[in-house]
Amino acid sequence: MALPSDLKGIDLVRRTLEEARAAARAQGKDAGRGRTAAPVPRRVAGRRRTWSGPGPDVRDPQPLGRLTRDMAKKRGWSARVAEGTVLGQWATVVGHQIADHATPTGLSEGVLSVTAESTAWATQLRMIQAQLLAKIAAAVGNGVVTSLKITGPTAPSWRKGPRHIAGRGPRDTYG
């Protein structure tokens, strides 16, 4: 056994604590009860109080977001709110990088129409369509958006002026 002079740091503290506990047990005291013994149950006289204490309670003021979410759920508006979240918070739902290059144009019967700024971005979005659907489902819930309809930019129109004749027009004079 090591002498107390040989011990340093935490070993000296542990040795001293063991000696103190042994001395307390020798005197009939319950030493070290805090860790090993079961906690003593607290006795409360009378009925439990009914007013709100320091902990949260349903009677306490609630955040406005929670109240509106509960009201939408009770009135059956949850699906419409989720649809509005997809369209209104597009950048937070899919991320700012995608939102900078693509915008949602409509949501009808679970099909979200997305317009990309270029054909390259439209192709990229079609390739990561499964990840986009997973992000949307994580943000607003499953079943709100079931598929994506991704389109690129529209081609320029050669139809100019208030009067236009159907057909090829002046380009058909060569043959």
PDB file of C-alpha atoms in Angstrom:
ATOM      1  CA  MET A   1       0.000   0.000   0.000  1.00  0.00           C
ATOM      2  CA  ALA A   2       1.297   3.442  -0.891  1.00  0.00           C
ATOM      3  CA  LEU A   3       2.143   5.902   1.801  1.00  0.00           C
ATOM      4  CA  PRO A   4       0.231   9.197   1.837  1.00  0.00           C
ATOM      5  CA  SER A   5       3.460  11.042   0.997  1.00  0.00           C
ATOM      6  CA  ASP A   6       3.826   8.993  -2.219  1.00  0.00           C
ATOM      7  CA  LEU A   7       0.338   9.943  -3.475  1.00  0.00           C
ATOM      8  CA  LYS A   8      -0.295  13.060  -5.506  1.00  0.00           C
ATOM      9  CA  GLY A   9      -3.276  14.820  -7.009  1.00  0.00           C
ATOM     10  CA  ILE A  10      -6.498  12.880  -7.407  1.00  0.00           C
ATOM     11  CA  ASP A  11      -5.022   9.704  -5.872  1.00  0.00           C
ATOM     12  CA  LEU A  12      -4.360  11.577  -2.619  1.00  0.00           C
ATOM     13  CA  VAL A  13      -7.932  12.934  -2.647  1.00  0.00           C
ATOM     14  CA  ARG A  14      -9.427   9.465  -3.227  1.00  0.00           C
ATOM     15  CA  ARG A  15      -7.308   7.935  -0.441  1.00  0.00           C
ATOM     16  CA  THR A  16      -8.341  10.684   2.000  1.00  0.00           C
ATOM     17  CA  LEU A  17     -12.009  10.254   1.100  1.00  0.00           C
ATOM     18  CA  GLU A  18     -11.833   6.475   1.628  1.00  0.00           C
ATOM     19  CA  GLU A  19     -10.264   6.971   5.053  1.00  0.00           C
ATOM     20  CA  ALA A  20     -12.947   9.498   6.034  1.00  0.00           C
ATOM     21  CA  ARG A  21     -15.738   7.141   4.953  1.00  0.00           C
ATOM     22  CA  ALA A  22     -14.176   4.233   6.861  1.00  0.00           C
ATOM     23  CA  ALA A  23     -13.960   6.357  10.003  1.00  0.00           C
ATOM     24  CA  ALA A  24     -17.613   7.422   9.632  1.00  0.00           C
ATOM     25  CA  ARG A  25     -18.761   3.812   9.176  1.00  0.00           C
ATOM     26  CA  ALA A  26     -16.815   2.814  12.272  1.00  0.00           C
ATOM     27  CA  GLN A  27     -18.858   5.383  14.216  1.00  0.00           C
ATOM     28  CA  GLY A  28     -22.123   3.974  12.786  1.00  0.00           C
ATOM     29  CA  LYS A  29     -22.802   6.809  10.341  1.00  0.00           C
ATOM     30  CA  ASP A  30     -24.050   6.289   6.782  1.00  0.00           C
ATOM     31  CA  ALA A  31     -21.102   7.618   4.783  1.00  0.00           C
ATOM     32  CA  GLY A  32     -21.286   8.212   1.038  1.00  0.00           C
ATOM     33  CA  ARG A  33     -25.057   7.914   0.880  1.00  0.00           C
ATOM     34  CA  GLY A  34     -25.402  10.418  -1.973  1.00  0.00           C
ATOM     35  CA  ARG A  35     -24.156   8.052  -4.680  1.00  0.00           C
ATOM     36  CA  THR A  36     -24.928   4.530  -3.576  1.00  0.00           C
ATOM     37  CA  ALA A  37     -28.201   4.673  -1.675  1.00  0.00           C
ATOM     38  CA  ALA A  38     -31.621   5.317  -3.219  1.00  0.00           C
ATOM     39  CA  PRO A  39     -32.911   8.872  -2.849  1.00  0.00           C
ATOM     40  CA  VAL A  40     -35.348   9.544  -0.041  1.00  0.00           C
ATOM     41  CA  PRO A  41     -38.815  10.321  -1.446  1.00  0.00           C
ATOM     42  CA  ARG A  42     -40.054  13.810  -0.735  1.00  0.00           C
ATOM     43  CA  ARG A  43     -43.220  13.982   1.312  1.00  0.00           C
ATOM     44  CA  VAL A  44     -45.757  16.595   0.404  1.00  0.00           C
ATOM     45  CA  ALA A  45     -48.622  17.268   2.775  1.00  0.00           C
ATOM     46  CA  GLY A  46     -52.125  17.891   1.407  1.00  0.00           C
ATOM     47  CA  ARG A  47     -53.295  18.183  -2.176  1.00  0.00           C
ATOM     48  CA  ARG A  48     -51.127  19.239  -5.024  1.00  0.00           C
ATOM     49  CA  ARG A  49     -51.405  22.906  -5.865  1.00  0.00           C
ATOM     50  CA  THR A  50     -53.394  23.884  -8.930  1.00  0.00           C
ATOM     51  CA  TRP A  51     -51.775  27.169  -9.934  1.00  0.00           C
ATOM     52  CA  SER A  52     -48.980  27.545 -12.440  1.00  0.00           C
ATOM     53  CA  GLY A  53     -45.568  27.394 -10.848  1.00  0.00           C
ATOM     54  CA  PRO A  54     -42.129  28.005 -12.279  1.00  0.00           C
ATOM     55  CA  GLY A  55     -42.570  25.254 -14.901  1.00  0.00           C
ATOM     56  CA  PRO A  56     -44.417  25.562 -18.222  1.00  0.00           C
ATOM     57  CA  ASP A  57     -48.170  25.135 -18.126  1.00  0.00           C
ATOM     58  CA  VAL A  58     -50.965  25.235 -20.732  1.00  0.00           C
ATOM     59  CA  ARG A  59     -52.390  28.289 -18.974  1.00  0.00           C
ATOM     60  CA  ASP A  60     -49.193  30.259 -19.527  1.00  0.00           C
ATOM     61  CA  PRO A  61     -48.888  32.652 -22.492  1.00  0.00           C
ATOM     62  CA  GLN A  62     -48.066  30.640 -25.635  1.00  0.00           C
ATOM     63  CA  PRO A  63     -45.960  31.610 -28.657  1.00  0.00           C
ATOM     64  CA  LEU A  64     -48.039  32.930 -31.548  1.00  0.00           C
ATOM     65  CA  GLY A  65     -46.673  30.332 -33.976  1.00  0.00           C
ATOM     66  CA  ARG A  66     -47.864  27.450 -31.796  1.00  0.00           C
ATOM     67  CA  LEU A  67     -51.301  28.975 -31.412  1.00  0.00           C
ATOM     68  CA  THR A  68     -51.746  29.534 -35.148  1.00  0.00           C
ATOM     69  CA  ARG A  69     -50.511  26.000 -35.896  1.00  0.00           C
ATOM     70  CA  ASP A  70     -53.052  24.579 -33.418  1.00  0.00           C
ATOM     71  CA  MET A  71     -55.841  26.706 -34.905  1.00  0.00           C
ATOM     72  CA  ALA A  72     -54.961  25.597 -38.460  1.00  0.00           C
ATOM     73  CA  LYS A  73     -55.005  21.966 -37.319  1.00  0.00           C
ATOM     74  CA  LYS A  74     -58.398  22.314 -35.626  1.00  0.00           C
ATOM     75  CA  ARG A  75     -59.973  23.983 -38.668  1.00  0.00           C
ATOM     76  CA  GLY A  76     -58.440  21.619 -41.224  1.00  0.00           C
ATOM     77  CA  TRP A  77     -56.157  24.185 -42.823  1.00  0.00           C
ATOM     78  CA  SER A  78     -52.917  22.266 -42.300  1.00  0.00           C
ATOM     79  CA  ALA A  79     -52.609  21.119 -45.915  1.00  0.00           C
ATOM     80  CA  ARG A  80     -53.145  24.637 -47.268  1.00  0.00           C
ATOM     81  CA  VAL A  81     -50.657  26.086 -44.772  1.00  0.00           C
ATOM     82  CA  ALA A  82     -48.084  23.478 -45.824  1.00  0.00           C
ATOM     83  CA  GLU A  83     -48.620  24.370 -49.482  1.00  0.00           C
ATOM     84  CA  GLY A  84     -48.173  28.040 -48.647  1.00  0.00           C
ATOM     85  CA  THR A  85     -44.976  27.224 -46.774  1.00  0.00           C
ATOM     86  CA  VAL A  86     -43.488  25.545 -49.835  1.00  0.00           C
ATOM     87  CA  LEU A  87     -44.255  28.531 -52.043  1.00  0.00           C
ATOM     88  CA  GLY A  88     -43.645  31.297 -49.497  1.00  0.00           C
ATOM     89  CA  GLN A  89     -40.479  29.972 -47.873  1.00  0.00           C
ATOM     90  CA  TRP A  90     -38.908  28.341 -50.895  1.00  0.00           C
ATOM     91  CA  ALA A  91     -35.372  29.514 -50.037  1.00  0.00           C
ATOM     92  CA  THR A  92     -35.441  27.998 -46.544  1.00  0.00           C
ATOM     93  CA  VAL A  93     -37.082  24.772 -47.731  1.00  0.00           C
ATOM     94  CA  VAL A  94     -34.658  23.887 -50.559  1.00  0.00           C
ATOM     95  CA  GLY A  95     -31.657  26.079 -49.745  1.00  0.00           C
ATOM     96  CA  HIS A  96     -30.455  29.415 -51.043  1.00  0.00           C
ATOM     97  CA  GLN A  97     -28.294  28.016 -53.844  1.00  0.00           C
ATOM     98  CA  ILE A  98     -31.225  26.292 -55.536  1.00  0.00           C
ATOM     99  CA  ALA A  99     -33.612  29.149 -54.740  1.00  0.00           C
ATOM    100  CA  ASP A 100     -31.296  31.613 -56.500  1.00  0.00           C
ATOM    101  CA  HIS A 101     -31.691  29.699 -59.770  1.00  0.00           C
ATOM    102  CA  ALA A 102     -35.208  28.207 -59.583  1.00  0.00           C
ATOM    103  CA  THR A 103     -38.596  29.492 -58.461  1.00  0.00           C
ATOM    104  CA  PRO A 104     -41.822  27.630 -57.729  1.00  0.00           C
ATOM    105  CA  THR A 105     -44.667  28.736 -59.971  1.00  0.00           C
ATOM    106  CA  GLY A 106     -47.588  26.679 -58.716  1.00  0.00           C
ATOM    107  CA  LEU A 107     -48.780  23.736 -56.667  1.00  0.00           C
ATOM    108  CA  SER A 108     -51.771  21.739 -57.826  1.00  0.00           C
ATOM    109  CA  GLU A 109     -52.857  18.314 -56.544  1.00  0.00           C
ATOM    110  CA  GLY A 110     -49.405  17.524 -55.164  1.00  0.00           C
ATOM    111  CA  VAL A 111     -47.508  18.526 -58.320  1.00  0.00           C
ATOM    112  CA  LEU A 112     -45.123  21.434 -57.750  1.00  0.00           C
ATOM    113  CA  SER A 113     -44.210  23.386 -60.879  1.00  0.00           C
ATOM    114  CA  VAL A 114     -40.685  24.802 -60.753  1.00  0.00           C
ATOM    115  CA  THR A 115     -39.146  27.098 -63.370  1.00  0.00           C
ATOM    116  CA  ALA A 116     -35.357  27.149 -63.645  1.00  0.00           C
ATOM    117  CA  GLU A 117     -33.406  30.124 -64.977  1.00  0.00           C
ATOM    118  CA  SER A 118     -31.558  28.041 -67.575  1.00  0.00           C
ATOM    119  CA  THR A 119     -31.812  24.674 -69.246  1.00  0.00           C
ATOM    120  CA  ALA A 120     -28.668  23.570 -67.404  1.00  0.00           C
ATOM    121  CA  TRP A 121     -30.302  24.294 -64.040  1.00  0.00           C
ATOM    122  CA  ALA A 122     -33.473  22.537 -65.158  1.00  0.00           C
ATOM    123  CA  THR A 123     -31.426  19.443 -66.015  1.00  0.00           C
ATOM    124  CA  GLN A 124     -29.593  19.571 -62.680  1.00  0.00           C
ATOM    125  CA  LEU A 125     -32.876  19.886 -60.777  1.00  0.00           C
ATOM    126  CA  ARG A 126     -34.323  16.912 -62.647  1.00  0.00           C
ATOM    127  CA  MET A 127     -31.289  14.866 -61.612  1.00  0.00           C
ATOM    128  CA  ILE A 128     -31.672  15.749 -57.914  1.00  0.00           C
ATOM    129  CA  GLN A 129     -35.458  15.578 -57.945  1.00  0.00           C
ATOM    130  CA  ALA A 130     -35.552  12.833 -55.279  1.00  0.00           C
ATOM    131  CA  GLN A 131     -33.419  14.906 -52.889  1.00  0.00           C
ATOM    132  CA  LEU A 132     -35.604  17.963 -53.468  1.00  0.00           C
ATOM    133  CA  LEU A 133     -38.746  15.964 -52.675  1.00  0.00           C
ATOM    134  CA  ALA A 134     -37.086  14.672 -49.487  1.00  0.00           C
ATOM    135  CA  LYS A 135     -36.157  18.227 -48.412  1.00  0.00           C
ATOM    136  CA  ILE A 136     -39.679  19.462 -49.055  1.00  0.00           C
ATOM    137  CA  ALA A 137     -41.202  16.521 -47.162  1.00  0.00           C
ATOM    138  CA  ALA A 138     -38.891  17.166 -44.207  1.00  0.00           C
ATOM    139  CA  ALA A 139     -39.894  20.830 -44.109  1.00  0.00           C
ATOM    140  CA  VAL A 140     -43.673  20.610 -44.592  1.00  0.00           C
ATOM    141  CA  GLY A 141     -44.605  16.947 -44.219  1.00  0.00           C
ATOM    142  CA  ASN A 142     -45.198  13.945 -46.429  1.00  0.00           C
ATOM    143  CA  GLY A 143     -47.860  14.021 -49.115  1.00  0.00           C
ATOM    144  CA  VAL A 144     -47.937  17.791 -49.645  1.00  0.00           C
ATOM    145  CA  VAL A 145     -45.698  17.606 -52.724  1.00  0.00           C
ATOM    146  CA  THR A 146     -45.724  14.235 -54.488  1.00  0.00           C
ATOM    147  CA  SER A 147     -43.894  15.144 -57.704  1.00  0.00           C
ATOM    148  CA  LEU A 148     -42.071  17.994 -59.402  1.00  0.00           C
ATOM    149  CA  LYS A 149     -42.624  19.439 -62.863  1.00  0.00           C
ATOM    150  CA  ILE A 150     -39.369  21.193 -63.714  1.00  0.00           C
ATOM    151  CA  THR A 151     -39.216  23.449 -66.769  1.00  0.00           C
ATOM    152  CA  GLY A 152     -36.504  25.636 -68.200  1.00  0.00           C
ATOM    153  CA  PRO A 153     -36.867  29.153 -69.520  1.00  0.00           C
ATOM    154  CA  THR A 154     -39.278  29.753 -72.355  1.00  0.00           C
ATOM    155  CA  ALA A 155     -37.890  30.306 -75.852  1.00  0.00           C
ATOM    156  CA  PRO A 156     -38.073  33.811 -77.296  1.00  0.00           C
ATOM    157  CA  SER A 157     -41.170  34.525 -79.340  1.00  0.00           C
ATOM    158  CA  TRP A 158     -40.785  35.661 -82.905  1.00  0.00           C
ATOM    159  CA  ARG A 159     -44.380  36.762 -82.932  1.00  0.00           C
ATOM    160  CA  LYS A 160     -44.133  40.531 -83.042  1.00  0.00           C
ATOM    161  CA  GLY A 161     -46.662  43.264 -83.556  1.00  0.00           C
ATOM    162  CA  PRO A 162     -50.408  43.479 -83.037  1.00  0.00           C
ATOM    163  CA  ARG A 163     -51.260  41.840 -86.383  1.00  0.00           C
ATOM    164  CA  HIS A 164     -49.893  38.398 -87.027  1.00  0.00           C
ATOM    165  CA  ILE A 165     -50.683  35.912 -89.754  1.00  0.00           C
ATOM    166  CA  ALA A 166     -50.621  32.229 -88.861  1.00  0.00           C
ATOM    167  CA  GLY A 167     -48.053  30.130 -90.624  1.00  0.00           C
ATOM    168  CA  ARG A 168     -44.437  30.580 -91.512  1.00  0.00           C
ATOM    169  CA  GLY A 169     -44.876  34.142 -92.706  1.00  0.00           C
ATOM    170  CA  PRO A 170     -42.089  35.842 -94.656  1.00  0.00           C
ATOM    171  CA  ARG A 171     -39.696  32.909 -94.201  1.00  0.00           C
ATOM    172  CA  ASP A 172     -41.592  30.751 -96.756  1.00  0.00           C
ATOM    173  CA  THR A 173     -40.542  32.772 -99.826  1.00  0.00           C
ATOM    174  CA  TYR A 174     -37.485  30.610-100.493  1.00  0.00           C
ATOM    175  CA  GLY A 175     -39.142  27.516-101.635  1.00  0.00           C
TER     176      GLY A 175
END
